[in-house]
Amino acid sequence: MTAITWHIFDNSKALSGIVVLQAWLTLIGNCCLAAATWNLVRSERQQS
């Protein structure tokens, strides 16, 4: 979050769209990793 905020205020206005895209892709990637982790934990609980 801090890195994205820094990029918004430090980079030129022409790059703001790319920074927002990067933020959304990071959010989607983190949500996918969380879902995969949850599925692994659930799978391990069912096997034991």
PQR file of N, CA, C, O and H, with PARSE charges and radii, in Angstrom:
ATOM      1  N   MET A   1       0.827  -1.181   0.000 -0.4000 1.5000
ATOM      2  CA  MET A   1       0.000   0.000   0.000 -0.0000 2.0000
ATOM      3  C   MET A   1       0.878   1.253   0.000  0.5500 1.7000
ATOM      4  O   MET A   1       0.608   2.212  -0.723 -0.5500 1.4000
ATOM      5  N   THR A   2       1.908   1.231   0.804 -0.4000 1.5000
ATOM      6  CA  THR A   2       2.791   2.392   0.878 -0.0000 2.0000
ATOM      7  C   THR A   2       3.510   2.620  -0.444  0.5500 1.7000
ATOM      8  O   THR A   2       3.661   3.760  -0.883 -0.5500 1.4000
ATOM      9  H   THR A   2       2.127   0.453   1.392  0.4000 1.0000
ATOM     10  N   ALA A   3       3.952   1.544  -1.075 -0.4000 1.5000
ATOM     11  CA  ALA A   3       4.666   1.688  -2.346 -0.0000 2.0000
ATOM     12  C   ALA A   3       3.761   2.280  -3.418  0.5500 1.7000
ATOM     13  O   ALA A   3       4.193   3.131  -4.195 -0.5500 1.4000
ATOM     14  H   ALA A   3       3.829   0.618  -0.718  0.4000 1.0000
ATOM     15  N   ILE A   4       2.519   1.838  -3.462 -0.4000 1.5000
ATOM     16  CA  ILE A   4       1.593   2.364  -4.466 -0.0000 2.0000
ATOM     17  C   ILE A   4       1.302   3.834  -4.199  0.5500 1.7000
ATOM     18  O   ILE A   4       1.262   4.641  -5.128 -0.5500 1.4000
ATOM     19  H   ILE A   4       2.169   1.146  -2.831  0.4000 1.0000
ATOM     20  N   THR A   5       1.098   4.182  -2.936 -0.4000 1.5000
ATOM     21  CA  THR A   5       0.868   5.587  -2.585 -0.0000 2.0000
ATOM     22  C   THR A   5       2.068   6.434  -2.975  0.5500 1.7000
ATOM     23  O   THR A   5       1.906   7.537  -3.498 -0.5500 1.4000
ATOM     24  H   THR A   5       1.131   3.526  -2.182  0.4000 1.0000
ATOM     25  N   TRP A   6       3.261   5.931  -2.728 -0.4000 1.5000
ATOM     26  CA  TRP A   6       4.474   6.659  -3.098 -0.0000 2.0000
ATOM     27  C   TRP A   6       4.534   6.849  -4.608  0.5500 1.7000
ATOM     28  O   TRP A   6       4.888   7.929  -5.082 -0.5500 1.4000
ATOM     29  H   TRP A   6       3.392   5.035  -2.304  0.4000 1.0000
ATOM     30  N   HIS A   7       4.191   5.805  -5.373 -0.4000 1.5000
ATOM     31  CA  HIS A   7       4.229   5.910  -6.830 -0.0000 2.0000
ATOM     32  C   HIS A   7       3.212   6.929  -7.339  0.5500 1.7000
ATOM     33  O   HIS A   7       3.490   7.655  -8.293 -0.5500 1.4000
ATOM     34  H   HIS A   7       3.903   4.928  -4.988  0.4000 1.0000
ATOM     35  N   ILE A   8       2.051   6.987  -6.718 -0.4000 1.5000
ATOM     36  CA  ILE A   8       1.029   7.934  -7.174 -0.0000 2.0000
ATOM     37  C   ILE A   8       1.528   9.369  -7.034  0.5500 1.7000
ATOM     38  O   ILE A   8       1.334  10.183  -7.936 -0.5500 1.4000
ATOM     39  H   ILE A   8       1.826   6.397  -5.942  0.4000 1.0000
ATOM     40  N   PHE A   9       2.166   9.683  -5.917 -0.4000 1.5000
ATOM     41  CA  PHE A   9       2.582  11.058  -5.673 -0.0000 2.0000
ATOM     42  C   PHE A   9       3.956  11.392  -6.249  0.5500 1.7000
ATOM     43  O   PHE A   9       4.252  12.566  -6.471 -0.5500 1.4000
ATOM     44  H   PHE A   9       2.324   9.021  -5.184  0.4000 1.0000
ATOM     45  N   ASP A  10       4.798  10.398  -6.496 -0.4000 1.5000
ATOM     46  CA  ASP A  10       6.160  10.667  -6.962 -0.0000 2.0000
ATOM     47  C   ASP A  10       6.289  10.618  -8.479  0.5500 1.7000
ATOM     48  O   ASP A  10       7.097  11.352  -9.047 -0.5500 1.4000
ATOM     49  H   ASP A  10       4.558   9.444  -6.316  0.4000 1.0000
ATOM     50  N   ASN A  11       5.515   9.774  -9.145 -0.4000 1.5000
ATOM     51  CA  ASN A  11       5.624   9.637 -10.598 -0.0000 2.0000
ATOM     52  C   ASN A  11       4.851  10.745 -11.310  0.5500 1.7000
ATOM     53  O   ASN A  11       4.037  11.446 -10.709 -0.5500 1.4000
ATOM     54  H   ASN A  11       4.859   9.177  -8.684  0.4000 1.0000
ATOM     55  N   SER A  12       5.125  10.881 -12.591 -0.4000 1.5000
ATOM     56  CA  SER A  12       4.404  11.884 -13.381 -0.0000 2.0000
ATOM     57  C   SER A  12       2.945  11.468 -13.544  0.5500 1.7000
ATOM     58  O   SER A  12       2.596  10.297 -13.392 -0.5500 1.4000
ATOM     59  H   SER A  12       5.786  10.311 -13.079  0.4000 1.0000
ATOM     60  N   LYS A  13       2.115  12.435 -13.851 -0.4000 1.5000
ATOM     61  CA  LYS A  13       0.675  12.184 -14.013 -0.0000 2.0000
ATOM     62  C   LYS A  13       0.402  11.239 -15.179  0.5500 1.7000
ATOM     63  O   LYS A  13      -0.617  10.548 -15.187 -0.5500 1.4000
ATOM     64  H   LYS A  13       2.399  13.386 -13.974  0.4000 1.0000
ATOM     65  N   ALA A  14       1.290  11.199 -16.152 -0.4000 1.5000
ATOM     66  CA  ALA A  14       1.103  10.331 -17.313 -0.0000 2.0000
ATOM     67  C   ALA A  14       1.138   8.855 -16.931  0.5500 1.7000
ATOM     68  O   ALA A  14       0.584   8.019 -17.645 -0.5500 1.4000
ATOM     69  H   ALA A  14       2.118  11.760 -16.146  0.4000 1.0000
ATOM     70  N   LEU A  15       1.778   8.529 -15.820 -0.4000 1.5000
ATOM     71  CA  LEU A  15       1.892   7.136 -15.394 -0.0000 2.0000
ATOM     72  C   LEU A  15       0.818   6.723 -14.396  0.5500 1.7000
ATOM     73  O   LEU A  15       0.822   5.582 -13.934 -0.5500 1.4000
ATOM     74  H   LEU A  15       2.227   9.208 -15.239  0.4000 1.0000
ATOM     75  N   SER A  16      -0.092   7.612 -14.055 -0.4000 1.5000
ATOM     76  CA  SER A  16      -1.067   7.286 -13.011 -0.0000 2.0000
ATOM     77  C   SER A  16      -1.954   6.107 -13.401  0.5500 1.7000
ATOM     78  O   SER A  16      -2.334   5.316 -12.538 -0.5500 1.4000
ATOM     79  H   SER A  16      -0.095   8.539 -14.430  0.4000 1.0000
ATOM     80  N   GLY A  17      -2.288   5.974 -14.670 -0.4000 1.5000
ATOM     81  CA  GLY A  17      -3.097   4.836 -15.110 -0.0000 2.0000
ATOM     82  C   GLY A  17      -2.375   3.513 -14.906  0.5500 1.7000
ATOM     83  O   GLY A  17      -2.986   2.521 -14.506 -0.5500 1.4000
ATOM     84  H   GLY A  17      -1.979   6.616 -15.371  0.4000 1.0000
ATOM     85  N   ILE A  18      -1.089   3.499 -15.177 -0.4000 1.5000
ATOM     86  CA  ILE A  18      -0.295   2.284 -14.985 -0.0000 2.0000
ATOM     87  C   ILE A  18      -0.185   1.943 -13.503  0.5500 1.7000
ATOM     88  O   ILE A  18      -0.215   0.771 -13.127 -0.5500 1.4000
ATOM     89  H   ILE A  18      -0.593   4.304 -15.501  0.4000 1.0000
ATOM     90  N   VAL A  19      -0.059   2.962 -12.668 -0.4000 1.5000
ATOM     91  CA  VAL A  19       0.035   2.729 -11.222 -0.0000 2.0000
ATOM     92  C   VAL A  19      -1.270   2.144 -10.698  0.5500 1.7000
ATOM     93  O   VAL A  19      -1.256   1.230  -9.874 -0.5500 1.4000
ATOM     94  H   VAL A  19      -0.035   3.914 -12.973  0.4000 1.0000
ATOM     95  N   VAL A  20      -2.389   2.663 -11.169 -0.4000 1.5000
ATOM     96  CA  VAL A  20      -3.687   2.130 -10.748 -0.0000 2.0000
ATOM     97  C   VAL A  20      -3.848   0.696 -11.242  0.5500 1.7000
ATOM     98  O   VAL A  20      -4.342  -0.160 -10.508 -0.5500 1.4000
ATOM     99  H   VAL A  20      -2.400   3.405 -11.839  0.4000 1.0000
ATOM    100  N   LEU A  21      -3.438   0.430 -12.474 -0.4000 1.5000
ATOM    101  CA  LEU A  21      -3.489  -0.936 -13.002 -0.0000 2.0000
ATOM    102  C   LEU A  21      -2.627  -1.869 -12.162  0.5500 1.7000
ATOM    103  O   LEU A  21      -3.038  -2.986 -11.848 -0.5500 1.4000
ATOM    104  H   LEU A  21      -3.037   1.125 -13.070  0.4000 1.0000
ATOM    105  N   GLN A  22      -1.445  -1.417 -11.804 -0.4000 1.5000
ATOM    106  CA  GLN A  22      -0.559  -2.217 -10.963 -0.0000 2.0000
ATOM    107  C   GLN A  22      -1.212  -2.506  -9.614  0.5500 1.7000
ATOM    108  O   GLN A  22      -1.103  -3.616  -9.093 -0.5500 1.4000
ATOM    109  H   GLN A  22      -1.111  -0.510 -12.059  0.4000 1.0000
ATOM    110  N   ALA A  23      -1.879  -1.524  -9.059 -0.4000 1.5000
ATOM    111  CA  ALA A  23      -2.549  -1.714  -7.774 -0.0000 2.0000
ATOM    112  C   ALA A  23      -3.646  -2.765  -7.881  0.5500 1.7000
ATOM    113  O   ALA A  23      -3.750  -3.643  -7.025 -0.5500 1.4000
ATOM    114  H   ALA A  23      -1.968  -0.622  -9.482  0.4000 1.0000
ATOM    115  N   TRP A  24      -4.461  -2.682  -8.925 -0.4000 1.5000
ATOM    116  CA  TRP A  24      -5.535  -3.662  -9.101 -0.0000 2.0000
ATOM    117  C   TRP A  24      -4.985  -5.067  -9.345  0.5500 1.7000
ATOM    118  O   TRP A  24      -5.494  -6.038  -8.786 -0.5500 1.4000
ATOM    119  H   TRP A  24      -4.376  -1.968  -9.621  0.4000 1.0000
ATOM    120  N   LEU A  25      -3.957  -5.175 -10.168 -0.4000 1.5000
ATOM    121  CA  LEU A  25      -3.375  -6.492 -10.436 -0.0000 2.0000
ATOM    122  C   LEU A  25      -2.741  -7.084  -9.182  0.5500 1.7000
ATOM    123  O   LEU A  25      -2.808  -8.293  -8.964 -0.5500 1.4000
ATOM    124  H   LEU A  25      -3.544  -4.385 -10.622  0.4000 1.0000
ATOM    125  N   THR A  26      -2.127  -6.238  -8.360 -0.4000 1.5000
ATOM    126  CA  THR A  26      -1.568  -6.702  -7.095 -0.0000 2.0000
ATOM    127  C   THR A  26      -2.676  -7.201  -6.180  0.5500 1.7000
ATOM    128  O   THR A  26      -2.533  -8.245  -5.543 -0.5500 1.4000
ATOM    129  H   THR A  26      -2.072  -5.255  -8.538  0.4000 1.0000
ATOM    130  N   LEU A  27      -3.774  -6.468  -6.111 -0.4000 1.5000
ATOM    131  CA  LEU A  27      -4.909  -6.877  -5.284 -0.0000 2.0000
ATOM    132  C   LEU A  27      -5.481  -8.211  -5.758  0.5500 1.7000
ATOM    133  O   LEU A  27      -5.749  -9.096  -4.946 -0.5500 1.4000
ATOM    134  H   LEU A  27      -3.890  -5.620  -6.629  0.4000 1.0000
ATOM    135  N   ILE A  28      -5.665  -8.354  -7.053 -0.4000 1.5000
ATOM    136  CA  ILE A  28      -6.196  -9.605  -7.605 -0.0000 2.0000
ATOM    137  C   ILE A  28      -5.240 -10.760  -7.325  0.5500 1.7000
ATOM    138  O   ILE A  28      -5.673 -11.846  -6.939 -0.5500 1.4000
ATOM    139  H   ILE A  28      -5.447  -7.635  -7.713  0.4000 1.0000
ATOM    140  N   GLY A  29      -3.953 -10.533  -7.515 -0.4000 1.5000
ATOM    141  CA  GLY A  29      -2.962 -11.577  -7.241 -0.0000 2.0000
ATOM    142  C   GLY A  29      -2.948 -11.989  -5.783  0.5500 1.7000
ATOM    143  O   GLY A  29      -2.862 -13.177  -5.473 -0.5500 1.4000
ATOM    144  H   GLY A  29      -3.601  -9.651  -7.829  0.4000 1.0000
ATOM    145  N   ASN A  30      -3.033 -11.017  -4.884 -0.4000 1.5000
ATOM    146  CA  ASN A  30      -3.056 -11.331  -3.456 -0.0000 2.0000
ATOM    147  C   ASN A  30      -4.315 -12.102  -3.078  0.5500 1.7000
ATOM    148  O   ASN A  30      -4.257 -13.016  -2.255 -0.5500 1.4000
ATOM    149  H   ASN A  30      -3.103 -10.052  -5.136  0.4000 1.0000
ATOM    150  N   CYS A  31      -5.446 -11.745  -3.668 -0.4000 1.5000
ATOM    151  CA  CYS A  31      -6.688 -12.480  -3.396 -0.0000 2.0000
ATOM    152  C   CYS A  31      -6.597 -13.915  -3.912  0.5500 1.7000
ATOM    153  O   CYS A  31      -7.075 -14.841  -3.256 -0.5500 1.4000
ATOM    154  H   CYS A  31      -5.493 -11.003  -4.336  0.4000 1.0000
ATOM    155  N   CYS A  32      -5.993 -14.101  -5.071 -0.4000 1.5000
ATOM    156  CA  CYS A  32      -5.812 -15.457  -5.610 -0.0000 2.0000
ATOM    157  C   CYS A  32      -4.891 -16.285  -4.718  0.5500 1.7000
ATOM    158  O   CYS A  32      -5.151 -17.466  -4.487 -0.5500 1.4000
ATOM    159  H   CYS A  32      -5.605 -13.349  -5.604  0.4000 1.0000
ATOM    160  N   LEU A  33      -3.826 -15.679  -4.220 -0.4000 1.5000
ATOM    161  CA  LEU A  33      -2.932 -16.392  -3.305 -0.0000 2.0000
ATOM    162  C   LEU A  33      -3.644 -16.754  -2.005  0.5500 1.7000
ATOM    163  O   LEU A  33      -3.446 -17.847  -1.475 -0.5500 1.4000
ATOM    164  H   LEU A  33      -3.616 -14.720  -4.408  0.4000 1.0000
ATOM    165  N   ALA A  34      -4.465 -15.851  -1.492 -0.4000 1.5000
ATOM    166  CA  ALA A  34      -5.219 -16.134  -0.269 -0.0000 2.0000
ATOM    167  C   ALA A  34      -6.205 -17.277  -0.495  0.5500 1.7000
ATOM    168  O   ALA A  34      -6.353 -18.146   0.364 -0.5500 1.4000
ATOM    169  H   ALA A  34      -4.626 -14.963  -1.923  0.4000 1.0000
ATOM    170  N   ALA A  35      -6.877 -17.283  -1.640 -0.4000 1.5000
ATOM    171  CA  ALA A  35      -7.820 -18.359  -1.954 -0.0000 2.0000
ATOM    172  C   ALA A  35      -7.098 -19.698  -2.097  0.5500 1.7000
ATOM    173  O   ALA A  35      -7.593 -20.721  -1.624 -0.5500 1.4000
ATOM    174  H   ALA A  35      -6.756 -16.578  -2.338  0.4000 1.0000
ATOM    175  N   ALA A  36      -5.947 -19.701  -2.736 -0.4000 1.5000
ATOM    176  CA  ALA A  36      -5.178 -20.936  -2.884 -0.0000 2.0000
ATOM    177  C   ALA A  36      -4.714 -21.452  -1.530  0.5500 1.7000
ATOM    178  O   ALA A  36      -4.752 -22.655  -1.273 -0.5500 1.4000
ATOM    179  H   ALA A  36      -5.545 -18.870  -3.121  0.4000 1.0000
ATOM    180  N   THR A  37      -4.278 -20.548  -0.670 -0.4000 1.5000
ATOM    181  CA  THR A  37      -3.854 -20.950   0.673 -0.0000 2.0000
ATOM    182  C   THR A  37      -5.014 -21.534   1.445  0.5500 1.7000
ATOM    183  O   THR A  37      -4.868 -22.559   2.111 -0.5500 1.4000
ATOM    184  H   THR A  37      -4.247 -19.570  -0.879  0.4000 1.0000
ATOM    185  N   TRP A  38      -6.170 -20.890   1.363 -0.4000 1.5000
ATOM    186  CA  TRP A  38      -7.355 -21.386   2.064 -0.0000 2.0000
ATOM    187  C   TRP A  38      -7.732 -22.780   1.558  0.5500 1.7000
ATOM    188  O   TRP A  38      -8.088 -23.652   2.352 -0.5500 1.4000
ATOM    189  H   TRP A  38      -6.289 -20.057   0.823  0.4000 1.0000
ATOM    190  N   ASN A  39      -7.656 -22.994   0.241 -0.4000 1.5000
ATOM    191  CA  ASN A  39      -7.968 -24.312  -0.311 -0.0000 2.0000
ATOM    192  C   ASN A  39      -6.981 -25.367   0.177  0.5500 1.7000
ATOM    193  O   ASN A  39      -7.381 -26.496   0.459 -0.5500 1.4000
ATOM    194  H   ASN A  39      -7.367 -22.286  -0.404  0.4000 1.0000
ATOM    195  N   LEU A  40      -5.710 -25.025   0.282 -0.4000 1.5000
ATOM    196  CA  LEU A  40      -4.720 -25.974   0.795 -0.0000 2.0000
ATOM    197  C   LEU A  40      -4.993 -26.321   2.253  0.5500 1.7000
ATOM    198  O   LEU A  40      -4.924 -27.488   2.639 -0.5500 1.4000
ATOM    199  H   LEU A  40      -5.384 -24.108   0.053  0.4000 1.0000
ATOM    200  N   VAL A  41      -5.296 -25.327   3.052 -0.4000 1.5000
ATOM    201  CA  VAL A  41      -5.586 -25.570   4.470 -0.0000 2.0000
ATOM    202  C   VAL A  41      -6.827 -26.438   4.609  0.5500 1.7000
ATOM    203  O   VAL A  41      -6.839 -27.381   5.400 -0.5500 1.4000
ATOM    204  H   VAL A  41      -5.352 -24.379   2.739  0.4000 1.0000
ATOM    205  N   ARG A  42      -7.861 -26.131   3.854 -0.4000 1.5000
ATOM    206  CA  ARG A  42      -9.102 -26.914   3.907 -0.0000 2.0000
ATOM    207  C   ARG A  42      -8.860 -28.351   3.462  0.5500 1.7000
ATOM    208  O   ARG A  42      -9.400 -29.288   4.050 -0.5500 1.4000
ATOM    209  H   ARG A  42      -7.851 -25.365   3.211  0.4000 1.0000
ATOM    210  N   SER A  43      -8.052 -28.522   2.429 -0.4000 1.5000
ATOM    211  CA  SER A  43      -7.733 -29.857   1.932 -0.0000 2.0000
ATOM    212  C   SER A  43      -6.958 -30.662   2.975  0.5500 1.7000
ATOM    213  O   SER A  43      -7.231 -31.846   3.175 -0.5500 1.4000
ATOM    214  H   SER A  43      -7.613 -27.761   1.951  0.4000 1.0000
ATOM    215  N   GLU A  44      -6.003 -30.032   3.632 -0.4000 1.5000
ATOM    216  CA  GLU A  44      -5.222 -30.712   4.674 -0.0000 2.0000
ATOM    217  C   GLU A  44      -6.100 -31.113   5.856  0.5500 1.7000
ATOM    218  O   GLU A  44      -5.908 -32.185   6.429 -0.5500 1.4000
ATOM    219  H   GLU A  44      -5.781 -29.071   3.470  0.4000 1.0000
ATOM    220  N   ARG A  45      -7.039 -30.284   6.219 -0.4000 1.5000
ATOM    221  CA  ARG A  45      -7.934 -30.598   7.341 -0.0000 2.0000
ATOM    222  C   ARG A  45      -8.830 -31.786   7.012  0.5500 1.7000
ATOM    223  O   ARG A  45      -9.126 -32.600   7.886 -0.5500 1.4000
ATOM    224  H   ARG A  45      -7.195 -29.413   5.753  0.4000 1.0000
ATOM    225  N   GLN A  46      -9.264 -31.891   5.758 -0.4000 1.5000
ATOM    226  CA  GLN A  46     -10.129 -32.995   5.360 -0.0000 2.0000
ATOM    227  C   GLN A  46      -9.371 -34.318   5.325  0.5500 1.7000
ATOM    228  O   GLN A  46      -9.958 -35.373   5.566 -0.5500 1.4000
ATOM    229  H   GLN A  46      -9.024 -31.230   5.048  0.4000 1.0000
ATOM    230  N   GLN A  47      -8.082 -34.273   5.031 -0.4000 1.5000
ATOM    231  CA  GLN A  47      -7.294 -35.495   4.942 -0.0000 2.0000
ATOM    232  C   GLN A  47      -6.881 -36.021   6.305  0.5500 1.7000
ATOM    233  O   GLN A  47      -6.595 -37.211   6.441 -0.5500 1.4000
ATOM    234  H   GLN A  47      -7.605 -33.416   4.835  0.4000 1.0000
ATOM    235  N   SER A  48      -6.842 -35.167   7.317 -0.4000 1.5000
ATOM    236  CA  SER A  48      -6.386 -35.629   8.630 -0.0000 2.0000
ATOM    237  C   SER A  48      -7.522 -35.937   9.562  0.5500 1.7000
ATOM    238  O   SER A  48      -7.293 -36.337  10.703 -0.5500 1.4000
ATOM    239  H   SER A  48      -7.074 -34.200   7.207  0.4000 1.0000
TER
END
